[in-house]
Amino acid sequence: MIAPISASRAPMVTALPRPRRSGDIATCLVVDDEPRLRQALARVLEKDGYVTHQAASGAEALAVMQEQSIALVLSDLRMPGMDGTQLLRELRARYPDVAVVMISAVDDVDTAVHCLANGAMDYLSKPCHLEEVRQRIRQALERRRLVLTERDYHAELESRVAEQARRLESLFFNSIQSLADSLEAKDRYTRGHSTRVSYYSGVIAREMGRPADDIWQIELGGHVHDLGKIGVREAVLNKPGRLTDDEYEHIMTHMMVGWRILAPLLSESPMALNIVRWHHERYDGRGGPDRLAGEHIPLEARIAAVADSFDAMTSRRPYRPGLWMPLEKALEELRVHRTKQFDPDAVDAFLSVIERGGVDWERMGGTMDDGLGDGWPHRKPE
Ligand SMILES: [Fe+2]
């Protein structure tokens, strides 16, 4: 037996803010198979200023939901056909922003807990008191408003954080670019060389099945691997002909100089930093600066070593004419020094990409006039 809604039996309630009327009138849907109670509830809500729709079943409720923008559903639990719990499930799945208040003649804690656990915002048991219904509806709508406000706030916060991260990333790359520009001003060879080392390293890493983030870091490491040459005297950097032992030692400080400059900037890209420090290590342990050997050298540095040496061999440097070699000869050098200077797997990966025509020589190319690398090598090595 459903007791009539009666204002006289209303308990004392704390006043809540009235629903906002202008521009933000909440639209409610009352679902109950019992027309008398449904109409009574609808009248209560209308009196409080809500736009109210009615449905006599779960299916009818879903049809109304498709047509109307509903903020709150007040639904009976026991209904023929689709019952209240099924309707609640459908509403949570299809309309997660809607506040759902269940109402039932069953004064059963388990049922109430079940409804709340499945996403109902509140649970009322019949007989209902007018003031109680009004208060719980206002509470549910207020909670919904807070949830939506918080969600919007978080979405905005996330978008601001993402924007900030993009700005920081762009500032970071600008700093790296400025450093690279300083080096270019000193060493005309480096720009084209770094671009190519970056590309070849990416090619090898891809062939070796490295994941996308590794490849990104490896390509970045290729771009900046020689940055420490900023600290090398210009006369030594651009010296034609053979270097003295002292000059060679001086030039070989560039790995540690670069590593020290970039360590604070590349803390999020440790693989790129490893390339800067260890791209002159040799697989047989006779390289530097730390004389690491074999797999003690991080894979990314072993990859960059192959790319770096290959480009050094195939690039024409104006100040060292005659030191470059044709493609076949350079590939032969890689084969000969496999396991001595180079990681055999990295060499094999590079050779197999080249053999199947997977290196975009044109991308590494250009003309003498395009400013990229100042004129070398610009075409597929002969
Ligand atoms: Fe280097």
mmCIF file of C-alpha atoms and ligand atoms in Angstrom:
data_model
loop_
_atom_site.group_PDB
_atom_site.id
_atom_site.type_symbol
_atom_site.label_atom_id
_atom_site.label_comp_id
_atom_site.label_asym_id
_atom_site.label_seq_id
_atom_site.Cartn_x
_atom_site.Cartn_y
_atom_site.Cartn_z
ATOM 1 C CA MET A 1 0.000 0.000 0.000
ATOM 2 C CA ILE A 2 1.420 3.322 -1.015
ATOM 3 C CA ALA A 3 0.789 6.106 1.417
ATOM 4 C CA PRO A 4 -0.179 9.432 -0.117
ATOM 5 C CA ILE A 5 2.357 12.174 -0.157
ATOM 6 C CA SER A 6 1.514 14.471 2.649
ATOM 7 C CA ALA A 7 2.962 17.804 3.580
ATOM 8 C CA SER A 8 1.600 17.456 7.100
ATOM 9 C CA ARG A 9 3.883 14.486 7.786
ATOM 10 C CA ALA A 10 6.956 16.281 6.598
ATOM 11 C CA PRO A 11 9.920 16.067 8.949
ATOM 12 C CA MET A 12 11.935 19.152 9.820
ATOM 13 C CA VAL A 13 14.544 19.683 7.146
ATOM 14 C CA THR A 14 17.436 22.034 6.728
ATOM 15 C CA ALA A 15 16.857 24.537 3.981
ATOM 16 C CA LEU A 16 18.840 23.899 0.806
ATOM 17 C CA PRO A 17 19.381 26.340 -2.013
ATOM 18 C CA ARG A 18 16.394 26.562 -4.297
ATOM 19 C CA PRO A 19 16.977 25.164 -7.772
ATOM 20 C CA ARG A 20 18.275 27.814 -10.125
ATOM 21 C CA ARG A 21 15.467 29.104 -12.270
ATOM 22 C CA SER A 22 17.037 31.263 -14.911
ATOM 23 C CA GLY A 23 18.853 29.726 -17.798
ATOM 24 C CA ASP A 24 19.536 26.514 -15.864
ATOM 25 C CA ILE A 25 16.180 24.937 -15.068
ATOM 26 C CA ALA A 26 16.723 21.281 -14.234
ATOM 27 C CA THR A 27 14.625 18.857 -16.227
ATOM 28 C CA CYS A 28 13.415 15.800 -14.355
ATOM 29 C CA LEU A 29 11.824 12.515 -15.383
ATOM 30 C CA VAL A 30 9.484 10.637 -13.062
ATOM 31 C CA VAL A 31 9.207 6.913 -13.840
ATOM 32 C CA ASP A 32 6.504 4.891 -12.126
ATOM 33 C CA ASP A 33 3.930 2.398 -13.385
ATOM 34 C CA GLU A 34 1.441 3.691 -10.803
ATOM 35 C CA PRO A 35 -0.155 6.760 -12.427
ATOM 36 C CA ARG A 36 -1.486 8.342 -9.239
ATOM 37 C CA LEU A 37 1.877 8.430 -7.481
ATOM 38 C CA ARG A 38 3.723 9.360 -10.681
ATOM 39 C CA GLN A 39 1.476 12.367 -11.240
ATOM 40 C CA ALA A 40 1.711 13.384 -7.593
ATOM 41 C CA LEU A 41 5.514 13.311 -7.713
ATOM 42 C CA ALA A 42 5.548 15.211 -10.992
ATOM 43 C CA ARG A 43 3.320 17.895 -9.501
ATOM 44 C CA VAL A 44 5.659 18.302 -6.531
ATOM 45 C CA LEU A 45 8.649 18.749 -8.836
ATOM 46 C CA GLU A 46 6.807 21.156 -11.112
ATOM 47 C CA LYS A 47 5.813 23.263 -8.132
ATOM 48 C CA ASP A 48 9.484 23.520 -7.268
ATOM 49 C CA GLY A 49 10.176 24.886 -10.712
ATOM 50 C CA TYR A 50 11.544 21.831 -12.491
ATOM 51 C CA VAL A 51 10.480 20.972 -15.993
ATOM 52 C CA THR A 52 9.061 17.493 -15.510
ATOM 53 C CA HIS A 53 8.417 14.550 -17.833
ATOM 54 C CA GLN A 54 6.708 11.287 -16.959
ATOM 55 C CA ALA A 55 7.162 7.672 -18.045
ATOM 56 C CA ALA A 56 5.103 4.609 -17.057
ATOM 57 C CA SER A 57 7.899 2.058 -17.648
ATOM 58 C CA GLY A 58 11.637 1.624 -18.051
ATOM 59 C CA ALA A 59 11.330 1.380 -21.828
ATOM 60 C CA GLU A 60 9.219 4.529 -21.961
ATOM 61 C CA ALA A 61 11.800 6.283 -19.766
ATOM 62 C CA LEU A 62 14.613 5.419 -22.181
ATOM 63 C CA ALA A 63 12.527 6.750 -25.062
ATOM 64 C CA VAL A 64 12.055 10.070 -23.197
ATOM 65 C CA MET A 65 15.798 10.177 -22.460
ATOM 66 C CA GLN A 66 16.508 10.046 -26.185
ATOM 67 C CA GLU A 67 14.291 13.045 -26.835
ATOM 68 C CA GLN A 68 14.990 15.240 -23.815
ATOM 69 C CA SER A 69 17.995 16.548 -21.971
ATOM 70 C CA ILE A 70 17.289 15.183 -18.482
ATOM 71 C CA ALA A 71 19.247 16.105 -15.364
ATOM 72 C CA LEU A 72 17.526 13.825 -12.872
ATOM 73 C CA VAL A 73 15.487 10.623 -13.043
ATOM 74 C CA LEU A 74 13.263 9.692 -10.124
ATOM 75 C CA SER A 75 12.356 6.049 -10.700
ATOM 76 C CA ASP A 76 10.301 3.399 -9.011
ATOM 77 C CA LEU A 77 12.162 0.155 -8.358
ATOM 78 C CA ARG A 78 9.394 -2.386 -8.924
ATOM 79 C CA MET A 79 7.857 -2.062 -12.354
ATOM 80 C CA PRO A 80 6.599 -4.628 -14.844
ATOM 81 C CA GLY A 81 8.974 -5.269 -17.768
ATOM 82 C CA MET A 82 12.227 -3.435 -17.274
ATOM 83 C CA ASP A 83 12.491 -2.920 -13.521
ATOM 84 C CA GLY A 84 14.197 -0.019 -11.744
ATOM 85 C CA THR A 85 17.584 -1.741 -11.345
ATOM 86 C CA GLN A 86 17.718 -2.568 -15.047
ATOM 87 C CA LEU A 87 16.743 0.983 -15.896
ATOM 88 C CA LEU A 88 19.432 2.259 -13.509
ATOM 89 C CA ARG A 89 22.038 0.105 -15.287
ATOM 90 C CA GLU A 90 20.976 1.414 -18.697
ATOM 91 C CA LEU A 91 21.004 5.022 -17.487
ATOM 92 C CA ARG A 92 24.499 4.698 -15.965
ATOM 93 C CA ALA A 93 25.819 3.203 -19.178
ATOM 94 C CA ARG A 94 24.145 5.603 -21.615
ATOM 95 C CA TYR A 95 23.735 8.809 -19.599
ATOM 96 C CA PRO A 96 26.472 8.941 -16.942
ATOM 97 C CA ASP A 97 25.771 12.625 -16.182
ATOM 98 C CA VAL A 98 22.189 11.987 -15.092
ATOM 99 C CA ALA A 99 21.416 11.857 -11.374
ATOM 100 C CA VAL A 100 19.212 8.871 -10.559
ATOM 101 C CA VAL A 101 17.106 8.654 -7.413
ATOM 102 C CA MET A 102 15.409 5.323 -6.808
ATOM 103 C CA ILE A 103 12.124 5.091 -4.961
ATOM 104 C CA SER A 104 10.539 1.902 -3.704
ATOM 105 C CA ALA A 105 7.960 0.425 -1.421
ATOM 106 C CA VAL A 106 10.592 -2.044 -0.323
ATOM 107 C CA ASP A 107 12.204 -0.666 2.795
ATOM 108 C CA ASP A 108 15.160 -2.914 2.380
ATOM 109 C CA VAL A 109 18.705 -1.918 3.237
ATOM 110 C CA ASP A 110 20.209 -4.477 0.836
ATOM 111 C CA THR A 111 18.201 -3.113 -2.095
ATOM 112 C CA ALA A 112 19.145 0.454 -1.207
ATOM 113 C CA VAL A 113 22.828 -0.462 -0.945
ATOM 114 C CA HIS A 114 22.610 -2.356 -4.251
ATOM 115 C CA CYS A 115 21.104 0.704 -5.996
ATOM 116 C CA LEU A 116 23.663 3.095 -4.525
ATOM 117 C CA ALA A 117 26.517 0.721 -5.404
ATOM 118 C CA ASN A 118 25.246 0.661 -8.981
ATOM 119 C CA GLY A 119 25.324 4.397 -9.361
ATOM 120 C CA ALA A 120 22.049 5.706 -7.947
ATOM 121 C CA MET A 121 22.588 9.022 -6.245
ATOM 122 C CA ASP A 122 19.944 8.405 -3.588
ATOM 123 C CA TYR A 123 17.264 5.972 -2.496
ATOM 124 C CA LEU A 124 13.824 6.844 -1.095
ATOM 125 C CA SER A 125 11.399 4.395 0.455
ATOM 126 C CA LYS A 126 7.655 4.727 0.283
ATOM 127 C CA PRO A 127 5.642 6.153 1.879
ATOM 128 C CA CYS A 128 7.302 9.384 0.890
ATOM 129 C CA HIS A 129 6.902 12.699 2.601
ATOM 130 C CA LEU A 130 6.561 15.709 0.382
ATOM 131 C CA GLU A 131 9.293 17.746 2.024
ATOM 132 C CA GLU A 132 11.628 14.770 2.097
ATOM 133 C CA VAL A 133 11.189 14.172 -1.633
ATOM 134 C CA ARG A 134 11.810 17.843 -2.361
ATOM 135 C CA GLN A 135 14.901 17.922 -0.210
ATOM 136 C CA ARG A 136 16.417 14.715 -1.602
ATOM 137 C CA ILE A 137 15.797 15.856 -5.170
ATOM 138 C CA ARG A 138 17.537 19.169 -4.466
ATOM 139 C CA GLN A 139 20.405 17.339 -2.771
ATOM 140 C CA ALA A 140 20.803 14.962 -5.707
ATOM 141 C CA LEU A 141 20.803 17.827 -8.215
ATOM 142 C CA GLU A 142 23.298 19.773 -6.111
ATOM 143 C CA ARG A 143 25.585 16.744 -5.888
ATOM 144 C CA ARG A 144 25.302 16.263 -9.632
ATOM 145 C CA ARG A 145 26.193 19.911 -10.184
ATOM 146 C CA LEU A 146 29.253 19.563 -7.944
ATOM 147 C CA VAL A 147 30.371 16.374 -9.706
ATOM 148 C CA LEU A 148 30.023 18.017 -13.130
ATOM 149 C CA THR A 149 31.764 21.189 -11.945
ATOM 150 C CA GLU A 150 34.634 19.146 -10.522
ATOM 151 C CA ARG A 151 34.906 17.117 -13.700
ATOM 152 C CA ASP A 152 34.979 20.276 -15.832
ATOM 153 C CA TYR A 153 37.564 21.744 -13.487
ATOM 154 C CA HIS A 154 39.769 18.659 -13.821
ATOM 155 C CA ALA A 155 39.362 18.615 -17.587
ATOM 156 C CA GLU A 156 40.386 22.264 -17.730
ATOM 157 C CA LEU A 157 43.261 21.619 -15.355
ATOM 158 C CA GLU A 158 44.452 18.694 -17.469
ATOM 159 C CA SER A 159 44.255 20.790 -20.600
ATOM 160 C CA ARG A 160 46.248 23.578 -18.893
ATOM 161 C CA VAL A 161 48.859 21.093 -17.695
ATOM 162 C CA ALA A 162 49.109 19.619 -21.205
ATOM 163 C CA GLU A 163 49.460 23.123 -22.667
ATOM 164 C CA GLN A 164 52.165 23.933 -20.125
ATOM 165 C CA ALA A 165 53.965 20.680 -20.970
ATOM 166 C CA ARG A 166 53.833 21.586 -24.676
ATOM 167 C CA ARG A 167 55.292 25.022 -23.912
ATOM 168 C CA LEU A 168 58.035 23.520 -21.761
ATOM 169 C CA GLU A 169 58.843 20.991 -24.454
ATOM 170 C CA SER A 170 59.030 23.719 -27.041
ATOM 171 C CA LEU A 171 61.267 25.834 -24.787
ATOM 172 C CA PHE A 172 63.425 22.781 -24.209
ATOM 173 C CA PHE A 173 63.856 22.130 -27.920
ATOM 174 C CA ASN A 174 64.571 25.801 -28.503
ATOM 175 C CA SER A 175 67.384 25.568 -25.940
ATOM 176 C CA ILE A 176 68.765 22.448 -27.595
ATOM 177 C CA GLN A 177 68.450 24.116 -30.995
ATOM 178 C CA SER A 178 70.324 27.193 -29.753
ATOM 179 C CA LEU A 179 73.113 24.979 -28.484
ATOM 180 C CA ALA A 180 73.208 23.105 -31.784
ATOM 181 C CA ASP A 181 73.285 26.441 -33.651
ATOM 182 C CA SER A 182 76.289 27.531 -31.599
ATOM 183 C CA LEU A 183 78.092 24.383 -32.650
ATOM 184 C CA GLU A 184 77.180 24.839 -36.302
ATOM 185 C CA ALA A 185 78.714 28.271 -36.223
ATOM 186 C CA LYS A 186 82.008 26.624 -35.263
ATOM 187 C CA ASP A 187 81.854 23.360 -37.179
ATOM 188 C CA ARG A 188 80.180 23.445 -40.582
ATOM 189 C CA TYR A 189 80.260 19.649 -40.794
ATOM 190 C CA THR A 190 78.106 19.007 -37.760
ATOM 191 C CA ARG A 191 74.650 20.048 -38.900
ATOM 192 C CA GLY A 192 74.308 17.802 -41.868
ATOM 193 C CA HIS A 193 76.178 15.117 -39.987
ATOM 194 C CA SER A 194 73.923 15.246 -36.914
ATOM 195 C CA THR A 195 70.784 15.155 -39.037
ATOM 196 C CA ARG A 196 72.077 12.119 -40.889
ATOM 197 C CA VAL A 197 73.294 10.338 -37.746
ATOM 198 C CA SER A 198 69.865 10.931 -36.230
ATOM 199 C CA TYR A 199 68.173 9.480 -39.308
ATOM 200 C CA TYR A 200 70.471 6.466 -39.683
ATOM 201 C CA SER A 201 70.190 5.715 -35.948
ATOM 202 C CA GLY A 202 66.400 5.786 -36.222
ATOM 203 C CA VAL A 203 66.553 3.474 -39.239
ATOM 204 C CA ILE A 204 68.673 0.933 -37.338
ATOM 205 C CA ALA A 205 66.595 1.179 -34.157
ATOM 206 C CA ARG A 206 63.397 0.616 -36.143
ATOM 207 C CA GLU A 207 64.912 -2.400 -37.887
ATOM 208 C CA MET A 208 65.901 -3.786 -34.487
ATOM 209 C CA GLY A 209 62.286 -3.484 -33.354
ATOM 210 C CA ARG A 210 62.765 -0.773 -30.738
ATOM 211 C CA PRO A 211 59.542 0.815 -29.441
ATOM 212 C CA ALA A 212 58.463 4.258 -30.648
ATOM 213 C CA ASP A 213 59.583 6.165 -27.550
ATOM 214 C CA ASP A 214 63.068 4.599 -27.752
ATOM 215 C CA ILE A 215 63.278 5.593 -31.411
ATOM 216 C CA TRP A 216 62.292 9.161 -30.560
ATOM 217 C CA GLN A 217 65.023 9.358 -27.933
ATOM 218 C CA ILE A 218 67.584 7.705 -30.208
ATOM 219 C CA GLU A 219 66.865 10.208 -32.990
ATOM 220 C CA LEU A 220 67.169 13.069 -30.500
ATOM 221 C CA GLY A 221 70.482 11.611 -29.293
ATOM 222 C CA GLY A 222 71.676 11.502 -32.908
ATOM 223 C CA HIS A 223 70.862 15.187 -33.319
ATOM 224 C CA VAL A 224 72.853 16.252 -30.279
ATOM 225 C CA HIS A 225 75.530 13.540 -30.052
ATOM 226 C CA ASP A 226 78.404 15.881 -30.969
ATOM 227 C CA LEU A 227 77.169 18.937 -29.113
ATOM 228 C CA GLY A 228 80.182 18.803 -26.800
ATOM 229 C CA LYS A 229 82.303 19.945 -29.751
ATOM 230 C CA ILE A 230 81.234 23.422 -28.618
ATOM 231 C CA GLY A 231 84.103 22.993 -26.168
ATOM 232 C CA VAL A 232 86.642 21.995 -28.838
ATOM 233 C CA ARG A 233 88.985 24.622 -30.276
ATOM 234 C CA GLU A 234 87.919 25.713 -33.749
ATOM 235 C CA ALA A 235 91.390 25.342 -35.172
ATOM 236 C CA VAL A 236 91.372 21.679 -34.154
ATOM 237 C CA LEU A 237 87.807 21.062 -35.289
ATOM 238 C CA ASN A 238 88.449 22.338 -38.784
ATOM 239 C CA LYS A 239 92.063 21.305 -39.158
ATOM 240 C CA PRO A 240 92.791 19.805 -42.554
ATOM 241 C CA GLY A 241 94.870 16.629 -42.524
ATOM 242 C CA ARG A 242 95.974 14.496 -39.609
ATOM 243 C CA LEU A 243 95.522 15.491 -35.983
ATOM 244 C CA THR A 244 98.364 15.249 -33.484
ATOM 245 C CA ASP A 245 97.837 12.968 -30.467
ATOM 246 C CA ASP A 246 97.125 15.984 -28.277
ATOM 247 C CA GLU A 247 94.643 17.361 -30.767
ATOM 248 C CA TYR A 248 92.936 13.979 -31.029
ATOM 249 C CA GLU A 249 92.697 13.751 -27.240
ATOM 250 C CA HIS A 250 91.306 17.277 -27.107
ATOM 251 C CA ILE A 251 88.640 16.486 -29.678
ATOM 252 C CA MET A 252 87.702 13.314 -27.840
ATOM 253 C CA THR A 253 86.722 15.325 -24.756
ATOM 254 C CA HIS A 254 83.549 16.295 -26.617
ATOM 255 C CA MET A 255 81.529 13.313 -25.379
ATOM 256 C CA MET A 256 81.942 14.241 -21.705
ATOM 257 C CA VAL A 257 81.575 17.972 -22.390
ATOM 258 C CA GLY A 258 78.326 17.303 -24.252
ATOM 259 C CA TRP A 259 77.120 14.948 -21.545
ATOM 260 C CA ARG A 260 77.722 17.552 -18.834
ATOM 261 C CA ILE A 261 75.939 20.279 -20.803
ATOM 262 C CA LEU A 262 72.958 18.119 -21.672
ATOM 263 C CA ALA A 263 72.524 16.058 -18.485
ATOM 264 C CA PRO A 264 70.166 18.597 -16.836
ATOM 265 C CA LEU A 265 68.215 19.097 -20.075
ATOM 266 C CA LEU A 266 67.856 15.470 -21.091
ATOM 267 C CA SER A 267 66.910 13.923 -17.751
ATOM 268 C CA GLU A 268 63.630 12.794 -19.342
ATOM 269 C CA SER A 269 65.457 11.260 -22.309
ATOM 270 C CA PRO A 270 68.186 9.074 -20.785
ATOM 271 C CA MET A 271 68.785 7.184 -24.047
ATOM 272 C CA ALA A 272 69.624 10.404 -25.872
ATOM 273 C CA LEU A 273 72.028 11.265 -23.079
ATOM 274 C CA ASN A 274 73.635 7.805 -23.277
ATOM 275 C CA ILE A 275 74.295 8.410 -26.970
ATOM 276 C CA VAL A 276 76.023 11.700 -26.211
ATOM 277 C CA ARG A 277 78.368 10.064 -23.712
ATOM 278 C CA TRP A 278 79.021 6.689 -25.283
ATOM 279 C CA HIS A 279 78.824 7.040 -29.079
ATOM 280 C CA HIS A 280 82.607 6.596 -29.327
ATOM 281 C CA GLU A 281 82.748 3.444 -27.203
ATOM 282 C CA ARG A 282 83.836 0.389 -29.160
ATOM 283 C CA TYR A 283 82.295 -3.072 -28.961
ATOM 284 C CA ASP A 284 85.730 -4.521 -28.124
ATOM 285 C CA GLY A 285 86.168 -2.120 -25.213
ATOM 286 C CA ARG A 286 88.903 0.002 -26.801
ATOM 287 C CA GLY A 287 86.848 3.155 -27.193
ATOM 288 C CA GLY A 288 86.084 5.981 -24.809
ATOM 289 C CA PRO A 289 85.427 7.791 -22.596
ATOM 290 C CA ASP A 290 84.656 4.883 -20.238
ATOM 291 C CA ARG A 291 86.102 1.921 -22.198
ATOM 292 C CA LEU A 292 82.831 0.020 -21.931
ATOM 293 C CA ALA A 293 82.585 -3.181 -23.972
ATOM 294 C CA GLY A 294 79.882 -5.307 -25.606
ATOM 295 C CA GLU A 295 76.492 -5.114 -23.989
ATOM 296 C CA HIS A 296 77.807 -2.902 -21.200
ATOM 297 C CA ILE A 297 77.500 -0.137 -23.786
ATOM 298 C CA PRO A 298 73.818 0.854 -23.913
ATOM 299 C CA LEU A 299 72.214 -0.409 -27.116
ATOM 300 C CA GLU A 300 71.253 3.106 -28.236
ATOM 301 C CA ALA A 301 74.929 4.157 -28.104
ATOM 302 C CA ARG A 302 75.974 1.035 -30.074
ATOM 303 C CA ILE A 303 73.373 1.947 -32.693
ATOM 304 C CA ALA A 304 74.541 5.569 -32.884
ATOM 305 C CA ALA A 305 78.169 4.423 -33.181
ATOM 306 C CA VAL A 306 77.341 2.547 -36.399
ATOM 307 C CA ALA A 307 75.381 5.506 -37.767
ATOM 308 C CA ASP A 308 78.084 8.004 -36.779
ATOM 309 C CA SER A 309 80.954 6.032 -38.314
ATOM 310 C CA PHE A 310 79.025 5.259 -41.481
ATOM 311 C CA ASP A 311 78.277 8.937 -42.013
ATOM 312 C CA ALA A 312 81.838 9.966 -41.182
ATOM 313 C CA MET A 313 83.090 7.497 -43.807
ATOM 314 C CA THR A 314 80.663 8.498 -46.544
ATOM 315 C CA SER A 315 80.670 12.267 -46.016
ATOM 316 C CA ARG A 316 82.860 14.649 -47.952
ATOM 317 C CA ARG A 317 84.406 17.216 -45.667
ATOM 318 C CA PRO A 318 85.842 20.195 -47.464
ATOM 319 C CA TYR A 319 88.696 20.490 -45.016
ATOM 320 C CA ARG A 320 89.549 16.784 -45.273
ATOM 321 C CA PRO A 321 89.305 15.995 -48.973
ATOM 322 C CA GLY A 322 89.981 12.433 -49.940
ATOM 323 C CA LEU A 323 88.915 10.984 -46.579
ATOM 324 C CA TRP A 324 85.440 9.926 -47.705
ATOM 325 C CA MET A 325 84.710 6.583 -49.292
ATOM 326 C CA PRO A 326 82.107 5.122 -51.651
ATOM 327 C CA LEU A 327 79.090 3.288 -50.231
ATOM 328 C CA GLU A 328 80.331 -0.239 -50.952
ATOM 329 C CA LYS A 329 83.663 0.450 -49.320
ATOM 330 C CA ALA A 330 81.964 1.930 -46.221
ATOM 331 C CA LEU A 331 79.659 -1.069 -45.937
ATOM 332 C CA GLU A 332 82.689 -3.347 -46.225
ATOM 333 C CA GLU A 333 84.303 -1.416 -43.353
ATOM 334 C CA LEU A 334 81.199 -1.985 -41.223
ATOM 335 C CA ARG A 335 81.343 -5.729 -42.023
ATOM 336 C CA VAL A 336 85.079 -5.936 -41.234
ATOM 337 C CA HIS A 337 84.702 -4.103 -37.928
ATOM 338 C CA ARG A 338 81.577 -5.988 -36.876
ATOM 339 C CA THR A 339 82.241 -7.311 -33.324
ATOM 340 C CA LYS A 340 85.467 -5.240 -33.075
ATOM 341 C CA GLN A 341 84.339 -1.644 -33.276
ATOM 342 C CA PHE A 342 80.624 -2.230 -33.797
ATOM 343 C CA ASP A 343 77.757 -4.195 -32.326
ATOM 344 C CA PRO A 344 77.205 -6.973 -34.905
ATOM 345 C CA ASP A 345 73.405 -6.825 -34.532
ATOM 346 C CA ALA A 346 73.332 -3.084 -35.179
ATOM 347 C CA VAL A 347 75.583 -3.524 -38.253
ATOM 348 C CA ASP A 348 73.438 -6.388 -39.576
ATOM 349 C CA ALA A 349 70.260 -4.371 -39.072
ATOM 350 C CA PHE A 350 71.708 -1.402 -40.990
ATOM 351 C CA LEU A 351 73.052 -3.596 -43.803
ATOM 352 C CA SER A 352 69.745 -5.347 -44.262
ATOM 353 C CA VAL A 353 67.807 -2.055 -44.497
ATOM 354 C CA ILE A 354 70.315 -0.713 -47.045
ATOM 355 C CA GLU A 355 70.235 -3.955 -49.062
ATOM 356 C CA ARG A 356 66.480 -3.875 -49.424
ATOM 357 C CA GLY A 357 66.546 -0.186 -50.393
ATOM 358 C CA GLY A 358 65.032 1.008 -47.117
ATOM 359 C CA VAL A 359 67.274 4.047 -46.658
ATOM 360 C CA ASP A 360 65.863 7.271 -48.023
ATOM 361 C CA TRP A 361 69.052 8.744 -49.455
ATOM 362 C CA GLU A 362 67.157 11.640 -50.980
ATOM 363 C CA ARG A 363 65.872 12.641 -47.553
ATOM 364 C CA MET A 364 69.458 12.846 -46.441
ATOM 365 C CA GLY A 365 70.322 14.649 -49.640
ATOM 366 C CA GLY A 366 69.881 18.089 -51.073
ATOM 367 C CA THR A 367 71.993 20.311 -53.182
ATOM 368 C CA MET A 368 75.074 22.343 -52.610
ATOM 369 C CA ASP A 369 72.802 25.363 -52.243
ATOM 370 C CA ASP A 370 70.245 24.190 -49.734
ATOM 371 C CA GLY A 371 72.353 25.078 -46.733
ATOM 372 C CA LEU A 372 71.942 21.636 -45.226
ATOM 373 C CA GLY A 373 75.345 20.478 -44.180
ATOM 374 C CA ASP A 374 77.055 22.957 -46.484
ATOM 375 C CA GLY A 375 77.432 20.623 -49.389
ATOM 376 C CA TRP A 376 77.951 17.012 -48.278
ATOM 377 C CA PRO A 377 77.189 14.219 -48.852
ATOM 378 C CA HIS A 378 73.872 15.296 -50.487
ATOM 379 C CA ARG A 379 73.373 12.215 -52.563
ATOM 380 C CA LYS A 380 73.410 8.511 -52.016
ATOM 381 C CA PRO A 381 77.027 7.632 -51.299
ATOM 382 C CA GLU A 382 78.473 6.290 -54.537
HETATM 383 FE FE FE B 1 81.343 12.358 -31.794
#
